[in-house]
Coordinates of C-alpha atoms and ligand atoms in Angstrom, one line a residue:
M6 CA -15.6 25.3 5.9
A7 CA -12.4 25.1 3.9
I8 CA -9.4 23.2 5.4
A9 CA -5.8 23.9 4.7
P10 CA -4.2 21.7 2.0
S11 CA -1.7 20.1 4.5
E12 CA -4.5 19.2 6.8
R13 CA -6.5 17.7 4.0
S14 CA -3.5 15.7 2.9
A15 CA -2.9 14.4 6.5
H16 CA -6.6 13.4 6.6
L17 CA -6.6 11.6 3.3
E18 CA -3.4 9.8 4.1
Q19 CA -5.0 8.0 7.0
F20 CA -8.0 6.5 5.1
V21 CA -8.0 3.0 3.7
V22 CA -10.9 1.9 1.5
T23 CA -12.2 -1.2 -0.1
A24 CA -13.4 -1.2 -3.8
K25 CA -17.0 -1.2 -2.5
Q26 CA -16.4 1.9 -0.3
M27 CA -14.6 3.7 -3.2
R28 CA -17.5 3.0 -5.5
A29 CA -19.9 4.3 -2.9
I30 CA -18.0 7.5 -2.4
E31 CA -17.8 8.0 -6.2
S32 CA -21.6 7.4 -6.5
R33 CA -22.3 10.1 -4.0
V34 CA -20.1 12.5 -5.9
F35 CA -21.8 11.6 -9.2
Q36 CA -25.3 11.8 -7.6
A37 CA -24.5 15.3 -6.3
G38 CA -23.9 16.4 -9.9
M39 CA -20.3 15.9 -10.7
P40 CA -20.2 14.5 -14.3
V41 CA -18.3 11.2 -14.6
A42 CA -16.5 12.5 -17.7
A43 CA -15.4 15.6 -15.8
L44 CA -13.9 13.6 -13.0
M45 CA -12.1 11.4 -15.4
E46 CA -10.6 14.5 -17.1
K47 CA -9.5 15.8 -13.7
V48 CA -7.9 12.5 -12.7
A49 CA -6.1 12.0 -16.0
G50 CA -4.9 15.6 -16.0
L51 CA -3.2 14.9 -12.6
I52 CA -1.7 11.7 -13.9
T53 CA -0.4 13.5 -17.0
Q54 CA 1.2 16.2 -14.9
R55 CA 3.1 13.5 -12.9
L56 CA 4.3 11.9 -16.1
L57 CA 5.5 15.3 -17.6
E58 CA 7.4 16.0 -14.4
Q59 CA 9.2 12.6 -14.6
W60 CA 9.7 12.6 -18.4
P61 CA 10.1 16.2 -19.5
D62 CA 11.9 15.1 -22.7
R63 CA 9.4 15.0 -25.5
T64 CA 11.3 12.3 -27.4
T65 CA 10.0 9.8 -24.7
G66 CA 7.8 7.2 -26.3
F67 CA 4.7 6.1 -24.2
G68 CA 2.9 2.8 -24.6
I69 CA -0.6 3.1 -23.2
I70 CA -2.4 -0.2 -22.2
V71 CA -6.2 0.3 -22.1
G72 CA -8.7 -2.0 -20.5
P73 CA -12.5 -2.0 -20.9
G74 CA -13.5 0.1 -17.9
H75 CA -12.9 3.6 -16.6
N76 CA -9.3 2.7 -15.7
G77 CA -8.8 2.4 -19.5
G78 CA -10.7 5.7 -19.9
D79 CA -8.3 7.4 -17.7
A80 CA -5.4 6.0 -19.7
L81 CA -6.9 7.2 -23.0
V82 CA -7.3 10.7 -21.7
V83 CA -3.7 10.7 -20.7
A84 CA -2.7 9.3 -24.1
R85 CA -4.6 12.2 -25.7
E86 CA -2.9 14.8 -23.5
L87 CA 0.6 13.4 -24.1
H88 CA -0.1 13.3 -27.9
F89 CA -1.1 17.0 -27.8
R90 CA 2.2 17.8 -26.0
G91 CA 4.2 16.2 -28.8
Y92 CA 5.1 12.9 -27.2
G93 CA 5.1 9.7 -29.2
V94 CA 2.1 7.6 -28.0
K95 CA 0.9 4.1 -29.0
V96 CA -2.3 2.5 -27.6
L97 CA -2.8 -1.2 -27.0
C98 CA -6.5 -2.0 -26.4
P99 CA -7.0 -5.7 -26.2
L100 CA -10.7 -5.7 -25.4
L101 CA -11.7 -3.0 -28.0
S102 CA -15.1 -4.5 -28.6
K103 CA -16.0 -4.5 -24.8
L104 CA -15.3 -0.9 -23.8
K105 CA -17.7 0.9 -21.5
D106 CA -19.4 3.9 -23.2
L107 CA -17.2 6.7 -21.9
T108 CA -14.0 4.7 -22.6
D109 CA -15.3 3.8 -26.0
S110 CA -15.9 7.5 -26.7
H111 CA -12.3 8.4 -25.7
A112 CA -11.0 5.6 -27.9
H113 CA -12.9 6.9 -31.0
Y114 CA -11.6 10.4 -30.3
A115 CA -8.0 9.2 -29.9
V116 CA -8.3 7.3 -33.3
S117 CA -9.7 10.5 -34.9
L118 CA -6.6 12.4 -33.7
G119 CA -4.3 9.9 -35.4
I120 CA -3.0 8.2 -32.3
P121 CA -1.9 4.8 -33.4
F122 CA -3.7 1.7 -32.0
V123 CA -1.4 -1.3 -32.2
A124 CA -2.5 -5.0 -32.3
A125 CA 0.2 -6.9 -30.6
T126 CA 2.0 -6.6 -27.2
D127 CA 5.3 -6.7 -29.0
D128 CA 4.4 -3.5 -30.8
L129 CA 5.1 -1.8 -27.4
A130 CA 8.5 -3.3 -27.0
D131 CA 10.3 -0.1 -28.2
C132 CA 8.5 2.2 -25.8
D133 CA 10.4 4.1 -23.1
V134 CA 7.5 4.0 -20.6
L135 CA 4.3 1.9 -20.3
L136 CA 1.1 3.2 -18.7
D137 CA -1.1 0.5 -17.3
G138 CA -4.7 1.3 -17.6
L139 CA -5.9 -2.3 -17.9
F140 CA -8.0 -2.6 -14.7
G141 CA -8.6 -0.5 -11.6
F142 CA -10.8 -1.2 -8.7
G143 CA -13.4 -2.8 -11.0
L144 CA -11.4 -6.0 -11.6
T145 CA -13.7 -8.9 -10.6
R146 CA -12.2 -12.0 -12.2
S147 CA -8.8 -13.5 -12.8
L148 CA -6.8 -12.5 -15.8
T149 CA -6.7 -15.4 -18.3
N150 CA -5.6 -16.3 -21.8
D151 CA -4.5 -13.3 -24.0
L152 CA -4.7 -10.7 -21.2
A153 CA -2.6 -12.9 -18.9
A154 CA -0.1 -13.4 -21.8
L155 CA 0.0 -9.6 -22.4
V156 CA 0.8 -8.9 -18.7
N157 CA 3.4 -11.7 -18.5
T158 CA 5.1 -10.3 -21.6
I159 CA 5.4 -6.8 -20.4
N160 CA 6.6 -8.0 -17.0
Q161 CA 9.6 -9.6 -18.7
W162 CA 10.7 -6.3 -20.3
S163 CA 12.8 -3.8 -18.4
I164 CA 10.6 -0.9 -19.5
P165 CA 9.2 1.1 -16.5
V166 CA 5.5 0.6 -15.9
I167 CA 3.3 3.2 -14.3
S168 CA 0.0 1.7 -13.1
I169 CA -3.1 3.9 -12.9
D170 CA -4.8 3.4 -9.5
I171 CA -3.6 -0.1 -8.9
A172 CA -1.3 -2.6 -10.7
S173 CA -3.8 -4.4 -13.0
G174 CA -4.5 -8.0 -11.8
L175 CA -4.4 -7.2 -8.0
H176 CA -7.5 -7.6 -5.9
T177 CA -8.2 -4.1 -4.6
D178 CA -9.0 -5.3 -1.1
T179 CA -6.8 -8.3 -0.4
G180 CA -3.9 -7.4 -2.7
E181 CA -3.9 -11.0 -4.0
V182 CA -2.8 -11.6 -7.6
L183 CA -5.8 -12.7 -9.6
G184 CA -4.2 -15.0 -12.2
T185 CA -1.4 -12.7 -13.0
A186 CA -0.6 -9.0 -12.4
V187 CA 1.3 -6.1 -13.8
R188 CA 4.6 -5.6 -12.0
A189 CA 4.5 -1.8 -11.8
S190 CA 7.6 0.3 -11.1
Q191 CA 5.2 3.0 -9.8
T192 CA 1.5 3.1 -8.9
L193 CA -0.5 6.3 -8.8
C194 CA -3.3 5.5 -6.4
L195 CA -6.3 7.6 -7.1
G196 CA -8.2 9.6 -4.5
L197 CA -7.8 7.3 -1.5
W198 CA -5.5 4.5 -0.5
K199 CA -7.0 1.2 -1.5
R200 CA -6.7 -1.7 1.0
A201 CA -4.3 -3.6 -1.3
F202 CA -1.6 -1.0 -0.7
L203 CA -1.4 -2.1 3.0
Q204 CA -1.2 -5.8 2.2
E205 CA 2.2 -7.4 2.1
V206 CA 1.3 -9.8 -0.7
A207 CA 0.8 -6.8 -3.1
L208 CA 4.1 -5.0 -2.4
D209 CA 6.2 -6.7 -5.1
W210 CA 3.6 -5.6 -7.7
L211 CA 2.8 -2.0 -6.7
G212 CA 6.3 -0.5 -6.9
E213 CA 6.6 3.0 -5.5
A214 CA 3.1 4.1 -4.5
E215 CA 1.9 7.6 -4.5
L216 CA -1.6 9.0 -3.6
V217 CA -3.1 11.4 -6.2
D218 CA -5.6 13.7 -4.6
F219 CA -8.3 14.6 -7.1
G220 CA -10.5 16.4 -4.6
L221 CA -13.1 13.9 -3.3
P222 CA -15.0 15.8 -0.6
L223 CA -14.1 14.8 2.9
A224 CA -17.8 14.8 3.8
D225 CA -18.5 12.1 1.2
I226 CA -15.5 10.0 2.4
Q227 CA -16.6 10.3 6.0
A228 CA -20.2 9.5 5.2
V229 CA -19.2 6.2 3.5
I230 CA -16.4 5.2 5.9
G231 CA -18.1 6.1 9.1
E232 CA -15.9 5.2 12.1
P233 CA -12.8 3.8 10.3
Q234 CA -12.1 0.2 11.0
E235 CA -8.7 0.3 9.3
V236 CA -6.4 3.2 9.6
R237 CA -3.1 4.0 7.9
I238 CA -0.5 5.2 10.3
T239 CA 0.7 8.8 9.4
D240 CA 3.7 10.9 10.3
Q241 CA 1.5 13.6 11.6
A242 CA -0.4 11.5 14.0
M243 CA 2.8 9.8 15.2
I244 CA 4.7 12.9 15.8
A245 CA 1.8 14.2 17.9
A246 CA 1.8 10.9 20.0
L247 CA 5.5 11.0 21.0
P248 CA 6.3 11.7 24.6
L249 CA 7.3 15.2 23.7
P250 CA 7.6 17.9 24.8
R251 CA 8.4 16.9 28.4
A252 CA 7.0 19.0 31.2
A253 CA 9.6 21.5 32.3
N254 CA 9.4 20.4 36.0
T255 CA 9.5 16.7 35.4
H256 CA 11.8 14.2 37.1
K257 CA 12.9 10.7 36.2
Y258 CA 10.2 8.9 38.0
K259 CA 7.6 10.8 36.1
Q260 CA 9.1 9.6 32.8
G261 CA 8.3 6.0 33.5
H262 CA 10.2 3.0 34.8
L263 CA 10.5 0.0 32.5
L264 CA 11.5 -3.5 33.6
V265 CA 13.0 -5.5 30.7
I266 CA 13.2 -9.2 31.4
A267 CA 15.3 -10.8 28.6
G268 CA 18.3 -12.9 27.7
S269 CA 19.9 -16.2 28.6
Q270 CA 23.4 -17.6 28.3
Q271 CA 22.5 -18.8 24.9
Y272 CA 21.1 -15.4 23.8
P273 CA 22.8 -12.7 25.8
G274 CA 22.6 -10.2 22.9
A275 CA 18.8 -10.1 23.1
A276 CA 18.9 -8.5 26.5
I277 CA 21.5 -5.9 25.4
M278 CA 19.6 -5.0 22.2
T279 CA 16.2 -4.7 24.0
A280 CA 17.8 -2.5 26.7
L281 CA 19.6 -0.3 24.2
A282 CA 16.4 0.4 22.4
A283 CA 14.5 1.0 25.6
R284 CA 17.2 3.5 26.6
A285 CA 16.7 5.3 23.2
S286 CA 13.0 5.7 23.9
G287 CA 13.9 8.3 26.6
V288 CA 12.3 6.3 29.4
G289 CA 13.1 7.8 32.8
M290 CA 14.3 4.6 34.5
L291 CA 15.4 1.3 33.0
T292 CA 15.8 -1.9 34.9
V293 CA 17.0 -5.0 33.1
A294 CA 16.6 -8.4 34.7
V295 CA 18.8 -11.1 33.3
P296 CA 20.2 -14.5 34.4
A297 CA 22.8 -13.7 37.1
T298 CA 25.9 -14.6 35.0
L299 CA 25.0 -12.1 32.3
Q300 CA 24.9 -9.1 34.7
P301 CA 28.5 -7.9 34.1
L302 CA 28.1 -8.1 30.3
V303 CA 24.8 -6.2 30.3
S304 CA 26.0 -3.6 32.7
A305 CA 29.1 -2.9 30.6
Q306 CA 26.9 -2.4 27.5
V307 CA 24.2 -0.4 29.2
P308 CA 25.8 1.2 32.2
D309 CA 22.9 3.6 32.9
A310 CA 20.5 0.7 33.4
L311 CA 20.0 -1.0 36.8
V312 CA 20.7 -4.7 36.1
L313 CA 19.0 -7.3 38.3
R314 CA 20.6 -10.8 38.7
L315 CA 18.0 -13.5 38.3
P316 CA 18.5 -17.1 39.5
E317 CA 19.4 -19.4 36.6
N318 CA 19.8 -23.1 35.8
D319 CA 22.8 -24.9 34.5
A320 CA 21.8 -24.0 30.9
G321 CA 21.9 -20.3 31.8
V322 CA 18.1 -19.9 31.7
M323 CA 16.3 -17.7 34.2
T324 CA 14.3 -19.9 36.6
H325 CA 12.0 -17.6 38.5
L326 CA 11.5 -14.0 39.7
P327 CA 12.5 -13.7 43.3
D328 CA 9.9 -12.0 45.6
A329 CA 12.3 -9.0 45.7
V330 CA 11.5 -8.3 42.1
D331 CA 8.4 -6.4 42.8
G332 CA 6.4 -5.7 39.7
S333 CA 4.4 -2.9 41.2
R334 CA 7.6 -0.7 41.2
Y335 CA 7.5 -0.5 37.4
T336 CA 5.3 1.4 35.0
A337 CA 5.6 -1.3 32.3
I338 CA 7.3 -4.6 31.7
A339 CA 8.8 -6.0 28.5
F340 CA 9.3 -9.7 28.5
G341 CA 10.6 -12.4 26.2
P342 CA 13.6 -11.7 23.9
G343 CA 16.2 -14.5 24.3
V344 CA 14.7 -16.0 27.5
T345 CA 14.4 -19.5 25.8
P346 CA 11.2 -21.5 25.8
N347 CA 12.2 -22.8 29.2
A348 CA 11.6 -19.6 31.3
V349 CA 8.1 -20.8 32.0
D350 CA 7.9 -19.8 35.7
V351 CA 9.1 -16.3 34.9
A352 CA 6.5 -16.0 32.2
R353 CA 3.8 -17.1 34.6
R354 CA 4.8 -14.4 37.1
V355 CA 4.9 -11.8 34.4
M356 CA 1.5 -12.7 33.2
E357 CA 0.2 -12.4 36.8
S358 CA 1.5 -8.9 37.3
D359 CA -1.0 -6.1 36.7
R360 CA 1.4 -3.8 34.8
P361 CA 1.1 -2.9 31.1
L362 CA 3.0 -5.6 29.4
V363 CA 4.9 -6.3 26.1
I364 CA 5.4 -10.0 25.4
D365 CA 7.7 -10.9 22.5
A366 CA 9.7 -13.8 21.1
D367 CA 10.2 -16.7 23.5
G368 CA 7.6 -15.1 25.8
L369 CA 5.1 -15.7 23.0
N370 CA 6.4 -19.3 22.4
I371 CA 5.8 -20.0 26.1
L372 CA 2.2 -18.7 25.9
A373 CA 1.7 -20.9 22.8
S374 CA 3.2 -24.1 24.3
D375 CA 2.7 -23.8 28.1
L376 CA 0.5 -21.1 29.5
G377 CA -2.1 -20.5 26.9
L378 CA -3.8 -17.2 26.2
D379 CA -6.6 -17.3 28.8
G380 CA -4.7 -15.1 31.3
L381 CA -4.6 -12.1 28.9
A382 CA -8.2 -11.0 28.8
N383 CA -8.6 -10.6 32.5
R384 CA -5.6 -8.4 33.1
S385 CA -6.4 -4.9 34.4
D386 CA -3.7 -3.3 32.3
P387 CA -3.1 -4.0 28.6
A388 CA -0.9 -6.7 27.2
I389 CA 0.7 -6.2 23.8
L390 CA 1.8 -9.3 21.9
T391 CA 4.4 -8.7 19.1
P392 CA 4.5 -11.9 17.0
H393 CA 6.1 -12.4 13.6
L394 CA 4.1 -14.6 11.3
G395 CA 5.7 -17.9 12.6
E396 CA 4.9 -16.9 16.2
F397 CA 1.4 -15.8 15.2
R398 CA 0.7 -19.2 13.7
R399 CA 1.9 -21.0 16.8
L400 CA -0.2 -18.7 19.0
F401 CA -3.4 -18.8 16.9
P402 CA -3.1 -22.1 14.9
D403 CA -6.7 -22.1 13.9
I404 CA -6.9 -18.5 12.5
D405 CA -6.3 -18.9 8.8
A406 CA -9.4 -17.5 7.2
G407 CA -9.2 -14.1 5.5
D408 CA -6.2 -11.8 4.8
R409 CA -3.6 -10.6 7.3
I410 CA -5.7 -7.7 8.4
E411 CA -8.7 -9.9 9.2
Q412 CA -6.5 -12.5 10.9
V413 CA -4.8 -10.0 13.3
R414 CA -8.2 -8.5 14.2
T415 CA -9.6 -11.9 15.0
A416 CA -6.6 -12.8 17.1
A417 CA -6.8 -9.7 19.2
Q418 CA -10.6 -10.1 19.8
R419 CA -10.0 -13.8 20.7
C420 CA -7.2 -13.3 23.2
G421 CA -8.1 -9.9 24.6
A422 CA -4.6 -8.4 24.0
I423 CA -3.4 -5.9 21.5
V424 CA -1.7 -7.9 18.7
L425 CA 1.0 -6.4 16.6
L426 CA 1.7 -8.6 13.6
K427 CA 5.2 -8.0 12.3
G428 CA 6.2 -7.9 8.6
A429 CA 6.7 -5.6 5.8
R430 CA 3.3 -3.9 6.6
V431 CA 2.9 -4.2 10.4
A432 CA -0.7 -4.5 11.5
I433 CA -1.9 -3.7 15.0
A434 CA -5.3 -4.8 16.3
D435 CA -7.3 -3.5 19.2
P436 CA -9.2 -6.3 21.0
Q437 CA -12.2 -4.1 22.1
S438 CA -13.0 -2.1 19.0
G439 CA -11.6 -4.4 16.4
H440 CA -9.8 -1.4 14.8
V441 CA -6.6 -2.2 12.9
W442 CA -3.8 0.2 12.3
L443 CA -1.4 -0.3 9.4
N444 CA 2.1 1.0 8.9
P445 CA 2.6 2.0 5.3
S446 CA 6.2 3.0 5.3
S447 CA 9.1 0.6 6.2
T448 CA 12.2 -1.0 4.7
S449 CA 13.5 -4.5 4.0
A450 CA 16.6 -3.4 6.0
L451 CA 14.6 -4.4 9.1
A452 CA 14.3 -8.1 8.0
R453 CA 17.2 -9.1 10.2
G454 CA 17.9 -10.8 13.5
G455 CA 17.8 -8.4 16.5
S456 CA 15.4 -6.0 14.8
G457 CA 12.5 -7.4 16.8
D458 CA 14.4 -7.0 20.1
I459 CA 14.8 -3.3 19.2
L460 CA 11.1 -2.9 18.7
T461 CA 10.3 -4.6 22.0
G462 CA 12.7 -2.3 23.9
L463 CA 11.4 0.8 22.2
L464 CA 7.8 -0.2 22.7
G465 CA 8.4 -1.0 26.4
G466 CA 10.1 2.3 26.9
L467 CA 7.3 4.2 25.1
L468 CA 4.7 2.2 27.1
A469 CA 6.2 3.2 30.4
Q470 CA 6.2 6.9 29.4
G471 CA 2.9 6.9 27.5
T472 CA 1.0 5.2 30.3
L473 CA 1.9 8.1 32.6
R474 CA 0.9 10.6 30.0
G475 CA -2.4 9.0 29.4
T476 CA -1.7 8.0 25.8
S477 CA -3.8 5.0 24.7
P478 CA -1.9 1.7 24.5
T479 CA -2.8 1.2 20.8
T480 CA -1.4 4.7 20.0
I481 CA 1.7 3.9 21.9
T482 CA 2.0 0.6 19.9
Q483 CA 1.6 2.5 16.6
N484 CA 4.2 5.0 17.8
A485 CA 6.8 2.3 18.4
V486 CA 6.2 0.6 15.1
W487 CA 6.4 3.9 13.2
W488 CA 9.5 5.1 14.9
H489 CA 11.2 1.7 14.5
A490 CA 10.4 1.7 10.7
Q491 CA 11.5 5.3 10.3
A492 CA 14.8 4.5 12.0
G493 CA 15.3 1.6 9.6
R494 CA 14.6 3.8 6.6
Y495 CA 16.9 6.6 7.9
A496 CA 19.8 4.2 8.6
A497 CA 19.3 2.5 5.2
R498 CA 19.6 5.8 3.4
D499 CA 23.2 6.0 4.6
R500 CA 24.1 2.4 4.9
T501 CA 21.9 0.6 2.3
E502 CA 19.5 -2.2 3.4
L503 CA 22.5 -4.4 4.2
G504 CA 23.9 -2.1 6.8
V505 CA 21.2 -1.8 9.4
D506 CA 22.2 -4.2 12.1
A507 CA 20.3 -4.1 15.4
I508 CA 22.9 -2.0 17.3
T509 CA 23.0 0.5 14.4
L510 CA 19.2 0.6 14.5
A511 CA 19.1 1.3 18.2
N512 CA 21.7 4.1 17.7
T513 CA 19.7 5.5 14.8
L514 CA 16.4 5.9 16.8
I515 CA 17.2 9.4 18.0
P516 CA 18.8 10.7 14.8
A517 CA 15.8 9.4 12.9
L518 CA 13.4 11.2 15.1
Q519 CA 15.3 14.5 14.6
W520 CA 15.0 13.8 10.9
K521 CA 11.2 13.3 11.0
L522 CA 10.7 16.3 13.4
A523 CA 12.7 18.6 11.0
L524 CA 10.5 17.7 8.0
P525 CA 7.7 20.1 7.2
Ligands
LIG22 N1 -12.8 6.4 -8.0 C1 -13.2 7.4 -8.8 O1 -13.9 8.2 -8.3 C2 -12.8 7.4 -10.2 C3 -12.2 6.3 -10.8 N2 -11.9 6.3 -12.1 C4 -11.2 5.2 -12.6 O2 -12.1 4.2 -12.8 C5 -11.6 2.9 -12.4 C6 -12.7 2.0 -12.0 O3 -13.4 1.9 -13.2 P1 -14.4 0.7 -13.5 O4 -14.9 0.9 -14.9 O5 -15.4 0.6 -12.4 O6 -13.5 -0.6 -13.4 P2 -12.2 -1.0 -14.2 O7 -11.6 0.0 -15.1 O8 -11.3 -1.6 -13.2 O9 -12.7 -2.2 -15.2 C7 -13.8 -2.9 -15.0 C8 -14.3 -3.6 -16.3 O10 -13.5 -4.7 -16.6 C9 -14.3 -5.9 -16.6 N3 -13.5 -6.9 -16.0 C10 -13.3 -7.1 -14.8 N4 -12.4 -8.2 -14.6 C11 -12.1 -8.6 -15.9 C12 -11.3 -9.7 -16.4 N5 -10.6 -10.5 -15.6 N6 -11.2 -9.8 -17.7 C13 -11.9 -9.0 -18.5 N7 -12.7 -8.0 -18.1 C14 -12.8 -7.8 -16.8 C15 -15.6 -5.5 -15.8 O11 -16.7 -6.2 -16.3 C16 -15.7 -4.0 -16.2 O12 -16.3 -3.8 -17.4 C17 -10.7 3.3 -11.2 O13 -9.8 2.3 -10.9 C18 -10.1 4.6 -11.8 O14 -9.0 4.3 -12.6 C19 -12.3 7.5 -12.9 O15 -11.7 7.6 -14.1 C20 -12.2 8.8 -12.1 C21 -12.9 8.7 -10.8
LIG23 K1 -4.2 -0.2 -13.6

């Protein structure tokens, strides 16, 4: 049965593949009868179309860099099409004697058409645009010698580089640079998102990334991927997961009651920022527990929250949760921002509660240094840990094998909690299934103090609401990460990456949601 184009696109956007999976999908398509050369024509036609849209002026000169495999074949077909349309085209093919058959055929044809093949990298220095068809997902070894020199030279120029499928030199799965890699301004990822696009280490090389759908059948994709172990977070899935619409006859207690435990005399702002973000989540009831002396300050900033006064020591650190603070009254608890590493007794009580729990910042440091992780696996309700890389290393000092995606998966399985590893590409791992969700779209504007407190408050507020709606805790966690990133992007559009302080971010959560909901 045919599916609508928008539905197909939403499906495709969620898949993440390794080079091995991509090759297996491609083999099925070829075995079913699709000729390799026909697929290459189709792919190259779509790439050409993108280039024509971006550079409609036929005086644009293109430099086409061609490698030995089918990535180079794609590039040669594009060169031919640009040549036919009247653009100036020059080809640099450093491994001319090692071309795969199909690529070799296209090279011969290009020569017969009079397309110039140049010998030296510097012959491309006067081009307006470079097309990188050196290597795609077939790269197996590091770039060395002349190839490395070629790549390093073009990286020093200020000519825009469009990479076909992946920036040449990056490992398709881990995103690592193998020797050296092309610094693309834009990458046209073919067919399905390769794993490298979700790896932080690759981001500086990939530039703006776009998926080019060339019609791989969903049945073949699904047959190879099976139950996806790694999933890209998409707008469509996240909009569906929001606690919207609300039931017409709801009341505040049905919209969740979040308890935020945060702040100290040293870090009063952490409590305020966490509370402001929790409020923006739409949670029905918000209680904020802070060291007693902070209560007037927090109440003034978040007058709609109930502010509990906790006993504190001389340093303004909360000492314990009095019996009157009854965890069972709350739908969820968010603990940790600004509490200092000394709030150990409070952390212990929080861990003992049976509520869905977010643990962040100093809460994580207390787990690492005092309480350990053993209490997490036996909790009846989920715990979500939200470390940045430094906190992650302190919590899981012996997890260093593999890439970030593998590390976060191992961490979750080991401790029995959902682990959300912060960074430019947030990764969320489920302890039971080992599934990892990856957030593809964010902004460097979020690399800033206080941004984590906003995520914790937002996640806590969504956890309180989503728990009552029966949304799975991993979906709620994705929802918070996505919303937080979208708010950062939306705020940065107006204010640049420099202008997204934590309070602005909290205040942008609702406008950003309106922006996303209004998009088709
Ligand atoms: N996915 C699809 O359905 C389609 C993909 N297309 C394009 O084809 C490439 C993948 O092609 P492949 O030939 O398998 O690999 P590469 O082009 O990446 O090149 C592999 C080639 O290079 C040799 N090699 C590997 N590493 C090195 C090195 N460090 N130095 C020298 N040589 C190296 C290796 O031995 C191979 O010979 C994909 O990315 C798409 O662009 C199709 O065109 C359309 C369908
Ligand atoms: K490439």
